[in-house]
Coordinates of C-alpha atoms in Angstrom, one line a residue:
M104 CA -9.2 -36.9 21.9
A105 CA -10.6 -34.2 19.5
L106 CA -9.5 -34.4 15.9
W107 CA -8.4 -30.9 14.7
I108 CA -9.0 -30.4 11.0
V109 CA -6.6 -28.1 9.1
V110 CA -8.4 -26.3 6.2
L111 CA -6.0 -25.0 3.6
L112 CA -7.1 -21.5 2.8
F113 CA -4.8 -19.3 0.8
P114 CA -4.6 -16.7 3.6
V115 CA -3.3 -13.6 1.8
A116 CA -2.8 -12.7 -1.9
F117 CA -0.9 -9.6 -2.8
A118 CA -0.9 -7.7 -6.1
A119 CA 0.0 -4.3 -7.6
V120 CA -2.2 -2.0 -9.6
P121 CA 0.1 -0.7 -12.3
R122 CA -0.7 2.3 -14.6
V123 CA 1.3 0.7 -17.4
A124 CA -1.4 -2.0 -17.8
G125 CA -4.0 0.7 -18.3
R126 CA -5.4 0.3 -14.8
S127 CA -6.4 3.0 -12.5
A128 CA -6.6 3.3 -8.7
V129 CA -9.9 5.1 -9.0
A130 CA -11.4 2.4 -11.2
A131 CA -10.2 -0.3 -8.8
A132 CA -11.6 1.4 -5.8
A133 CA -15.0 2.1 -7.5
Y134 CA -15.4 -1.6 -8.5
R135 CA -14.3 -3.1 -5.2
A136 CA -16.4 -0.8 -3.0
G137 CA -19.4 -0.6 -5.4
A138 CA -19.2 3.2 -5.7
R139 CA -19.4 5.9 -8.4
L140 CA -16.1 7.7 -8.7
L141 CA -14.7 10.3 -11.1
D142 CA -11.1 10.0 -12.4
A143 CA -9.9 13.6 -12.5
R144 CA -6.8 12.6 -14.5
T145 CA -8.7 11.1 -17.4
G146 CA -12.2 12.5 -16.9
E147 CA -13.7 9.0 -16.9
V148 CA -16.6 8.1 -14.5
F149 CA -16.6 4.6 -13.1
D150 CA -20.1 3.8 -11.8
F151 CA -20.5 0.5 -9.9
A152 CA -23.0 1.9 -7.4
R153 CA -25.6 -0.7 -8.4
R154 CA -23.2 -3.7 -8.0
H155 CA -24.4 -6.4 -5.6
G156 CA -22.5 -8.4 -3.1
I157 CA -20.7 -5.6 -1.2
A158 CA -21.3 -6.4 2.4
Q159 CA -19.3 -3.5 3.9
S160 CA -16.7 -1.0 3.0
F161 CA -14.6 1.5 4.9
I162 CA -11.4 3.6 4.8
A163 CA -8.7 3.4 7.5
A164 CA -6.0 6.1 7.7
P165 CA -3.1 7.0 10.0
A166 CA -3.8 9.3 12.9
G167 CA -3.5 12.9 11.9
A168 CA -4.3 12.2 8.2
P169 CA -6.1 15.0 6.3
A170 CA -9.9 15.0 6.4
W171 CA -10.1 14.3 2.7
A172 CA -8.5 10.9 3.3
D173 CA -11.9 9.7 4.4
D174 CA -13.4 10.6 1.0
R175 CA -12.9 7.7 -1.4
N176 CA -13.0 9.9 -4.5
A177 CA -10.5 12.4 -3.1
L178 CA -8.2 9.7 -1.7
W179 CA -7.6 7.8 -4.9
N180 CA -7.5 10.9 -7.1
A181 CA -4.7 12.1 -4.8
A182 CA -3.0 8.8 -5.2
E183 CA -3.2 9.0 -9.0
A184 CA -1.9 12.7 -9.0
A185 CA 1.0 11.7 -6.8
E186 CA 2.4 9.4 -9.6
T187 CA 3.8 11.1 -12.7
R188 CA 5.4 8.2 -14.6
K189 CA 3.4 6.2 -17.1
N190 CA 4.6 2.9 -15.5
S191 CA 4.0 3.9 -11.9
T192 CA 2.3 1.6 -9.4
V193 CA -0.7 3.6 -8.3
A194 CA -2.1 1.2 -5.6
R195 CA -1.5 -2.2 -4.0
E196 CA -4.1 -4.8 -3.2
W197 CA -4.3 -7.4 -0.4
L198 CA -6.9 -10.0 -1.0
V199 CA -7.9 -12.3 1.9
A200 CA -10.3 -15.2 2.3
L201 CA -12.6 -14.9 5.3
P202 CA -13.7 -18.1 7.2
A203 CA -17.3 -19.0 6.5
E204 CA -17.4 -20.6 10.0
L205 CA -17.5 -17.1 11.6
D206 CA -20.4 -14.7 11.7
A207 CA -20.6 -11.5 9.7
E208 CA -19.4 -9.3 12.6
A209 CA -16.5 -11.5 13.4
R210 CA -15.4 -11.5 9.7
A211 CA -15.8 -7.7 9.6
Q212 CA -13.6 -7.4 12.8
L213 CA -10.9 -9.5 11.1
V214 CA -10.8 -7.1 8.2
R215 CA -10.7 -4.1 10.5
D216 CA -7.8 -5.6 12.4
L217 CA -6.0 -6.3 9.2
A218 CA -6.5 -2.7 7.9
A219 CA -5.3 -1.3 11.3
E220 CA -2.2 -3.5 11.1
L221 CA -1.4 -2.3 7.5
V222 CA -1.8 1.3 8.6
R223 CA 0.4 0.7 11.7
R224 CA 3.1 -1.2 9.8
Y225 CA 3.4 0.8 6.6
G226 CA 1.7 4.2 7.4
V227 CA -0.6 4.0 4.3
A228 CA -4.3 4.6 3.7
V229 CA -6.4 1.5 3.4
D230 CA -9.7 1.2 1.5
A231 CA -11.4 -2.1 2.5
A232 CA -14.4 -3.8 1.0
I233 CA -15.9 -7.0 2.2
H234 CA -17.6 -9.1 -0.5
A235 CA -20.3 -11.7 0.1
P236 CA -20.5 -15.0 -1.8
S237 CA -22.0 -14.8 -5.2
E238 CA -25.6 -16.2 -5.5
R239 CA -24.3 -18.6 -8.3
G240 CA -21.0 -19.6 -6.6
D241 CA -19.8 -21.2 -3.4
D242 CA -21.7 -19.9 -0.4
R243 CA -18.5 -20.1 1.7
N244 CA -16.7 -17.6 -0.5
H245 CA -16.5 -14.7 1.9
H246 CA -13.5 -12.5 1.1
A247 CA -12.2 -8.9 1.4
H248 CA -10.2 -6.6 -0.9
L249 CA -7.9 -4.1 0.9
L250 CA -6.6 -1.4 -1.5
T251 CA -3.7 0.5 -0.1
S252 CA -1.8 3.6 -1.2
T253 CA 1.7 3.2 -2.4
R254 CA 2.8 6.2 -0.4
T255 CA 2.7 7.0 3.3
L256 CA -0.1 9.3 4.4
T257 CA 0.7 12.1 6.9
A258 CA -0.9 15.4 7.9
E259 CA 0.8 17.0 4.9
G260 CA -0.8 14.4 2.5
L261 CA 0.8 11.6 0.6
G262 CA 4.5 11.3 1.1
A263 CA 7.3 8.9 0.3
K264 CA 6.9 5.6 -1.4
T265 CA 6.7 2.5 0.8
R266 CA 9.2 0.6 -1.3
I267 CA 9.7 -2.1 1.3
L268 CA 7.0 -4.1 -0.4
D269 CA 8.6 -3.7 -3.9
A270 CA 12.2 -4.5 -3.1
A271 CA 13.4 -7.9 -4.0
K272 CA 15.1 -8.5 -0.7
T273 CA 12.3 -7.3 1.6
G274 CA 9.0 -7.6 -0.4
G275 CA 8.8 -11.4 -0.1
A276 CA 9.7 -11.4 3.6
E277 CA 7.1 -8.7 4.3
I278 CA 4.3 -10.6 2.5
E279 CA 5.2 -13.8 4.3
H280 CA 5.2 -11.8 7.6
M281 CA 1.7 -10.6 6.9
R282 CA 0.5 -14.1 5.9
A283 CA 1.7 -15.4 9.2
W284 CA 0.1 -12.5 11.1
W285 CA -3.2 -13.1 9.3
A286 CA -3.1 -16.8 10.0
D287 CA -2.5 -16.3 13.7
T288 CA -5.3 -13.7 13.8
V289 CA -7.8 -15.8 12.0
N290 CA -6.9 -19.0 13.9
D291 CA -7.4 -17.0 17.2
A292 CA -10.9 -15.9 16.0
L293 CA -11.8 -19.5 14.9
E294 CA -10.7 -20.9 18.3
A295 CA -12.7 -18.2 20.1
A296 CA -15.7 -19.1 18.0
G297 CA -15.3 -22.8 19.0
S298 CA -14.4 -23.9 15.4
R299 CA -12.0 -26.7 14.9
E300 CA -10.8 -25.5 11.5
R301 CA -7.5 -23.6 11.0
I302 CA -5.5 -22.0 8.2
D303 CA -1.9 -22.9 7.4
P304 CA 0.4 -20.0 6.3
R305 CA 3.3 -22.3 5.3
A306 CA 4.4 -22.5 1.7
K307 CA 2.7 -25.1 -0.5
A308 CA 6.0 -26.8 -1.2
V309 CA 6.6 -27.4 2.5
Q310 CA 3.0 -28.7 3.0
G311 CA 3.3 -30.9 -0.1
A312 CA 6.6 -32.4 1.0
E313 CA 5.2 -33.2 4.4
A314 CA 2.1 -34.8 2.9
A315 CA 4.2 -36.9 0.4
A316 CA 6.4 -38.2 3.2
R317 CA 3.4 -39.1 5.4
A318 CA 1.8 -40.9 2.4
Q319 CA 4.9 -43.0 1.9
E320 CA 5.0 -43.9 5.6
A321 CA 1.3 -44.9 5.5
A322 CA 1.8 -47.0 2.4
Q323 CA 4.8 -48.8 4.0
E324 CA 2.8 -49.5 7.1
A325 CA -0.1 -50.8 5.0
D326 CA 2.4 -53.2 3.3
A327 CA 3.7 -54.4 6.6
L328 CA 0.2 -55.0 8.0
E329 CA -0.8 -56.9 4.9
A330 CA 2.3 -59.1 5.0
L331 CA 1.8 -59.9 8.7
A332 CA -2.0 -60.5 8.3
A333 CA -1.6 -62.9 5.3
A334 CA -0.9 -66.6 5.8
P335 CA 2.5 -67.3 4.2
K336 CA 2.2 -69.7 1.2
S337 CA 5.9 -69.8 0.4
L338 CA 9.3 -69.1 1.8
S339 CA 9.3 -65.7 0.1
D340 CA 6.0 -64.7 1.9
A341 CA 7.4 -65.8 5.2
R342 CA 10.5 -63.7 4.6
K343 CA 8.3 -60.7 3.8
G344 CA 6.5 -61.1 7.1
F345 CA 9.7 -61.4 8.9
V346 CA 11.1 -58.1 7.3
A347 CA 7.8 -56.3 8.1
A348 CA 8.0 -57.3 11.8
I349 CA 11.5 -56.0 12.0
T350 CA 11.0 -52.7 10.1
H351 CA 7.5 -51.9 11.5
P352 CA 7.3 -53.4 15.0
R353 CA 4.0 -51.5 15.7
A354 CA 2.3 -53.6 13.0
V355 CA 2.9 -56.7 15.1
L356 CA 0.8 -55.3 17.9
A357 CA -2.2 -54.4 15.7
P358 CA -5.2 -56.5 16.9
N359 CA -6.8 -56.7 13.5
G360 CA -4.1 -56.5 10.8
A361 CA -6.4 -56.7 7.8
A362 CA -8.6 -53.8 8.9
A363 CA -5.6 -51.8 10.0
A364 CA -4.0 -52.4 6.6
Q365 CA -7.1 -51.1 4.8
S366 CA -7.2 -48.0 7.1
A367 CA -3.5 -47.3 6.5
R368 CA -3.9 -47.7 2.7
A369 CA -6.9 -45.3 2.6
E370 CA -4.8 -42.8 4.6
A371 CA -1.9 -43.2 2.1
R372 CA -4.3 -42.5 -0.8
R373 CA -5.7 -39.4 0.9
L374 CA -2.3 -38.0 1.6
S375 CA -1.1 -38.7 -1.9
K376 CA -4.0 -36.8 -3.4
R377 CA -3.3 -33.9 -1.0
A378 CA 0.4 -33.9 -2.0
A379 CA -0.6 -33.9 -5.7
R380 CA -3.0 -31.0 -5.2
L381 CA -0.4 -29.0 -3.4
A382 CA 2.1 -29.6 -6.3
K383 CA -0.1 -27.7 -8.7
P384 CA 1.0 -24.1 -9.6
V385 CA 0.2 -21.4 -7.0
Q386 CA -2.9 -19.4 -7.8
R387 CA -4.3 -16.4 -6.0
H388 CA -6.4 -18.6 -3.7
E389 CA -6.0 -22.3 -2.7
G390 CA -7.8 -24.9 -0.7
P391 CA -11.4 -26.0 -0.4
Q392 CA -12.5 -22.5 -1.2
G393 CA -9.8 -22.0 -3.8
R394 CA -11.7 -22.9 -6.9
A395 CA -14.7 -20.7 -5.9
V396 CA -12.4 -17.7 -5.2
S397 CA -10.5 -18.2 -8.4
L398 CA -13.7 -18.2 -10.4
K399 CA -14.8 -15.1 -8.5
I400 CA -11.6 -13.4 -9.5
E401 CA -12.0 -14.4 -13.1
A402 CA -15.6 -13.3 -13.1
R403 CA -14.6 -10.0 -11.5
Q404 CA -11.9 -9.4 -14.1
Q405 CA -14.4 -10.3 -16.9
E406 CA -17.0 -8.0 -15.5
E407 CA -14.4 -5.2 -15.3
A408 CA -13.4 -5.7 -18.9
I409 CA -17.0 -5.8 -20.1
A410 CA -17.9 -2.7 -18.1
E411 CA -14.8 -0.8 -19.4
A412 CA -15.5 -1.9 -23.0
E413 CA -19.2 -0.9 -22.7
A414 CA -18.2 2.5 -21.2
R415 CA -15.7 2.9 -24.0
R416 CA -18.3 2.1 -26.7
Q417 CA -20.8 4.4 -25.0
R418 CA -18.2 7.3 -24.9
K419 CA -17.3 6.6 -28.5
A420 CA -21.0 6.6 -29.6
E421 CA -21.5 9.9 -27.8
A422 CA -18.3 11.4 -29.3
D423 CA -19.4 10.2 -32.8
E424 CA -22.7 11.9 -32.4
R425 CA -21.1 15.1 -31.2
Q426 CA -18.6 15.0 -34.0
R427 CA -21.4 14.4 -36.5
K428 CA -23.3 17.4 -35.3
E429 CA -20.2 19.5 -35.2
A430 CA -19.3 18.4 -38.7
Q431 CA -22.8 19.2 -39.9
Q432 CA -22.7 22.7 -38.3
A433 CA -19.2 23.2 -39.7
E434 CA -20.4 22.2 -43.2
T435 CA -23.3 24.6 -42.9
R436 CA -21.0 27.4 -41.9
R437 CA -18.6 26.5 -44.7
L438 CA -21.3 26.6 -47.4
T439 CA -22.5 29.9 -46.0
D440 CA -19.0 31.4 -46.0
E441 CA -18.4 30.0 -49.6
A442 CA -21.5 31.8 -50.8
K443 CA -20.1 35.1 -49.4
T444 CA -16.4 34.6 -50.3
P445 CA -14.8 35.5 -53.6
R446 CA -13.3 32.7 -55.7
A447 CA -9.7 33.4 -54.7
A448 CA -10.6 33.3 -51.0
Q449 CA -12.4 30.0 -51.6
Q450 CA -9.2 28.5 -53.1
E451 CA -7.2 29.7 -50.1
V452 CA -9.7 28.0 -47.7
A453 CA -9.5 24.8 -49.7
Q454 CA -5.7 24.7 -49.3
R455 CA -6.1 24.9 -45.5
L456 CA -8.1 21.7 -45.1
N457 CA -8.3 20.3 -41.6
P458 CA -5.2 18.2 -41.0
V459 CA -7.4 15.6 -39.3
E460 CA -9.4 15.2 -42.5
R461 CA -6.2 15.0 -44.5
S462 CA -4.9 12.3 -42.2
M463 CA -8.1 10.4 -42.5
A464 CA -8.0 10.5 -46.3
H465 CA -4.3 9.5 -46.3
W466 CA -4.7 6.5 -44.1
M467 CA -7.9 5.3 -45.8
K468 CA -6.0 5.4 -49.0
Q469 CA -3.2 3.4 -47.4
A470 CA -5.7 0.9 -46.0
E471 CA -6.4 -0.1 -49.6
T472 CA -2.7 -1.3 -49.9
F473 CA -2.5 -3.1 -46.5
P474 CA -1.6 -6.8 -46.7
T475 CA -4.3 -9.4 -47.1
P476 CA -4.3 -13.2 -47.9
A477 CA -4.6 -12.3 -51.5
Q478 CA -2.3 -9.2 -51.5
P479 CA 0.9 -9.7 -49.5
W480 CA 3.0 -6.7 -48.3
S481 CA 6.1 -6.3 -50.4
R482 CA 8.0 -4.1 -47.9
P483 CA 9.9 -5.6 -44.9
S484 CA 8.4 -3.2 -42.3
F485 CA 4.8 -2.3 -41.5
V486 CA 4.0 0.8 -39.4
F487 CA 0.5 1.8 -38.4
S488 CA -0.6 2.7 -34.9
P489 CA -2.4 5.6 -33.0
E490 CA 1.1 7.1 -32.4
T491 CA 1.9 7.3 -36.1
V492 CA -1.4 8.9 -36.8
W493 CA -0.9 11.4 -34.0
R494 CA 2.6 12.3 -35.2
G495 CA 1.4 12.9 -38.7
I496 CA -1.3 15.4 -37.5
A497 CA 1.1 17.0 -35.0
S498 CA 3.6 17.7 -37.8
A499 CA 1.0 20.1 -39.3
G500 CA 0.9 22.0 -36.0
V501 CA -2.5 20.7 -34.9
Q502 CA -3.0 18.8 -31.6
A503 CA -5.6 16.1 -32.3
T504 CA -7.8 14.7 -29.5
D505 CA -7.7 11.0 -28.5
M506 CA -11.2 10.7 -29.9
Q507 CA -10.1 12.0 -33.3
I508 CA -7.1 9.7 -33.4
W509 CA -9.1 6.6 -32.5
E510 CA -11.8 7.6 -35.1
I511 CA -9.1 7.5 -37.8
V512 CA -7.6 4.2 -36.5
S513 CA -10.9 2.4 -36.2
S514 CA -12.0 3.6 -39.7
V515 CA -8.8 2.3 -41.3
M516 CA -9.0 -1.0 -39.3
R517 CA -12.6 -1.6 -40.4
R518 CA -11.6 -1.1 -44.1
W519 CA -8.5 -3.3 -43.7
I520 CA -10.5 -6.1 -42.0
E521 CA -13.2 -5.7 -44.7
R522 CA -10.6 -6.4 -47.4
I523 CA -9.2 -9.3 -45.4
T524 CA -12.6 -11.0 -45.2
E525 CA -13.1 -10.5 -48.9
A526 CA -9.7 -12.3 -49.5
L527 CA -10.3 -15.2 -47.1
P528 CA -10.7 -17.8 -49.9
A529 CA -7.0 -17.2 -50.7
I530 CA -5.8 -17.7 -47.1
K531 CA -2.9 -20.1 -46.8
P532 CA -2.7 -22.6 -43.8
G533 CA -0.1 -21.9 -41.2
P534 CA 0.5 -22.1 -37.4
N535 CA -0.5 -18.4 -36.8
V536 CA -3.8 -17.2 -38.0
W537 CA -2.9 -13.5 -37.8
R538 CA 0.1 -14.0 -40.2
A539 CA -2.2 -15.9 -42.5
F540 CA -4.6 -12.9 -42.5
T541 CA -1.7 -10.6 -43.6
G542 CA -0.1 -12.9 -46.2
G543 CA 2.7 -14.0 -43.8
H544 CA 3.9 -10.5 -42.8
I545 CA 4.9 -10.6 -39.1
E546 CA 4.7 -6.9 -38.2
A547 CA 1.4 -6.4 -40.0
A548 CA 0.0 -9.5 -38.1
Q549 CA 1.1 -8.1 -34.8
T550 CA -0.5 -4.7 -35.6
L551 CA -3.8 -6.4 -36.6
E552 CA -3.9 -8.5 -33.5
T553 CA -3.0 -5.7 -31.1
L554 CA -5.5 -3.1 -32.5
T555 CA -8.3 -5.6 -32.3
S556 CA -7.6 -6.7 -28.7
L557 CA -9.0 -5.4 -25.5
E558 CA -5.6 -4.3 -24.3
G559 CA -4.5 -2.4 -27.4
G560 CA -7.7 -1.4 -29.2
D561 CA -11.3 -2.4 -29.7
P562 CA -12.1 -6.2 -29.7
A563 CA -15.4 -5.5 -31.5
L564 CA -13.3 -4.8 -34.6
R565 CA -12.3 -8.4 -34.9
S566 CA -15.9 -9.7 -35.1
P567 CA -15.8 -10.3 -38.9
L568 CA -12.7 -12.4 -38.4
L569 CA -14.0 -14.6 -35.6
P570 CA -15.4 -17.4 -37.9
A571 CA -12.1 -17.6 -39.7
I572 CA -10.2 -17.7 -36.4
R573 CA -12.3 -20.5 -35.0
Q574 CA -12.0 -22.5 -38.3
H575 CA -8.2 -22.0 -38.2
E576 CA -8.0 -23.2 -34.6
Q577 CA -10.1 -26.3 -35.4
R578 CA -7.9 -27.0 -38.5
E579 CA -4.7 -26.7 -36.4
F580 CA -6.1 -28.9 -33.7
E581 CA -7.0 -31.6 -36.2
R582 CA -3.6 -31.3 -37.9
R583 CA -1.7 -31.7 -34.6
W584 CA -4.0 -34.6 -33.5
Q585 CA -3.3 -36.4 -36.8
A586 CA 0.4 -35.8 -36.4
D587 CA 0.3 -37.2 -32.9
Q588 CA -1.6 -40.3 -34.0
E589 CA 0.9 -41.0 -36.8
A590 CA 3.8 -40.6 -34.4
Q591 CA 2.2 -43.0 -32.0
A592 CA 1.5 -45.5 -34.7
R593 CA 5.2 -45.3 -35.9
R594 CA 6.4 -45.9 -32.3
A595 CA 4.0 -48.8 -31.8
Y596 CA 5.0 -50.7 -34.9
R597 CA 8.8 -50.2 -34.6
P598 CA 10.4 -53.6 -34.1
D599 CA 12.9 -54.2 -31.4
P600 CA 16.3 -54.5 -33.1
S601 CA 17.9 -56.7 -30.3
P602 CA 15.3 -58.9 -28.6
K603 CA 16.7 -60.5 -25.4
P604 CA 16.0 -64.1 -24.6
S605 CA 13.8 -64.6 -21.5
R606 CA 15.4 -66.0 -18.4
R607 CA 13.6 -68.7 -16.6
S608 CA 13.9 -68.6 -12.8
N609 CA 15.7 -71.5 -11.1
P610 CA 13.6 -73.1 -8.3
K611 CA 16.8 -73.8 -6.4
D612 CA 17.3 -70.0 -5.9
D613 CA 14.3 -69.9 -3.5
L614 CA 15.7 -72.9 -1.6
E615 CA 19.1 -71.4 -1.2
M616 CA 17.6 -68.2 0.2

């Protein structure tokens, strides 16, 4: 009789691409398909055309969809343009693991079938990309990303939102339906290919409970086999064998009880390990390929963050160079005009200084008073952000660009961090290093941490603070470790206030039984 092996692959993972997190459907599509796309909304170019590991990519759309739906750049720019709110979900992503037991064409056909099912069921456009395993990772890690529009696609273009996947009552049921559909489709393909492996779409909790119950049964059977196989040395051993024969009659029929007991014990250990593994928190991918796929996701996210940070630094360098040249040209024109302008006119020009320059001068002056370990902040509130800089310039009737705003913010942050590093000898220990940097001020600490993070600012700004951060983390770790050691020592040497006398067993008890 053939032994069918069930391989636990996490069949389908579902995620949203929200604009509120700074993400873009255009950027997501460019990265997953290894393409070069222009985001018309922001003017940014996302170039991943030289990325390796993209085995195949294609777009699936409903029948009668406009011709531009087959153009990846046009499709995702239309998806971005259709959403007007800053917290809109601009795309959804289905991430599926592909069986390494199938050949490339069979895996590609699975992805085409899934894309067709998503188009049929939800009426959306699907941008699919099949990724090959990384050269440095698990060579079984074949998987596919299917990016779908959040709106239905008809001959007139993008229409109503497909909220069935977002609603609390229907979203979970829809995802479970697609997981079951995918499991059936993949298992059919595995069977057709002659493979014995299968995927299990059931929830981890169900599989874990089943494994735990089977482990308990196997352990009890091993106990019974061992009790029957061992020669009784006392009345208690004989009683154990009698109970085992009654509760596990199959054990009596085992031809080799000792060997069968070892086999049952090994099966109990295997099932216990599986139940423990299934009890771990759900991640995007699970099973034998789970760790490799999780690492793949982490690597992809890190690559995206590095690529976006590098693109941002490059744009900033280009903007700085343009601004420097423009300022140089403006200064040349100003000096030329001053040479031709009467003194009264010169005074009038001086009174109309660029509001952006005035804002820079104002905030650089404020940076000299920002809190440091040696100079705490006396006021209860602390307000500094790109929004406050923008409002100050806008109050003068001038609309500053994002580049100008960030130039002011980064210059002020560099000076503030420079003052903090100079005052590090006066830093006071505490559980939060950012509050220690700002002399204990909570709002200032939050501002400092946010504007030097990847999500809210530029992580390169915090480079001068990294040694102090690592030193603080090491100090906190040692302090907590020392406290744990002292607590354990106190518990170990605490005397028992009410020792109980030991009770010796009566040999007559065994005889009575």
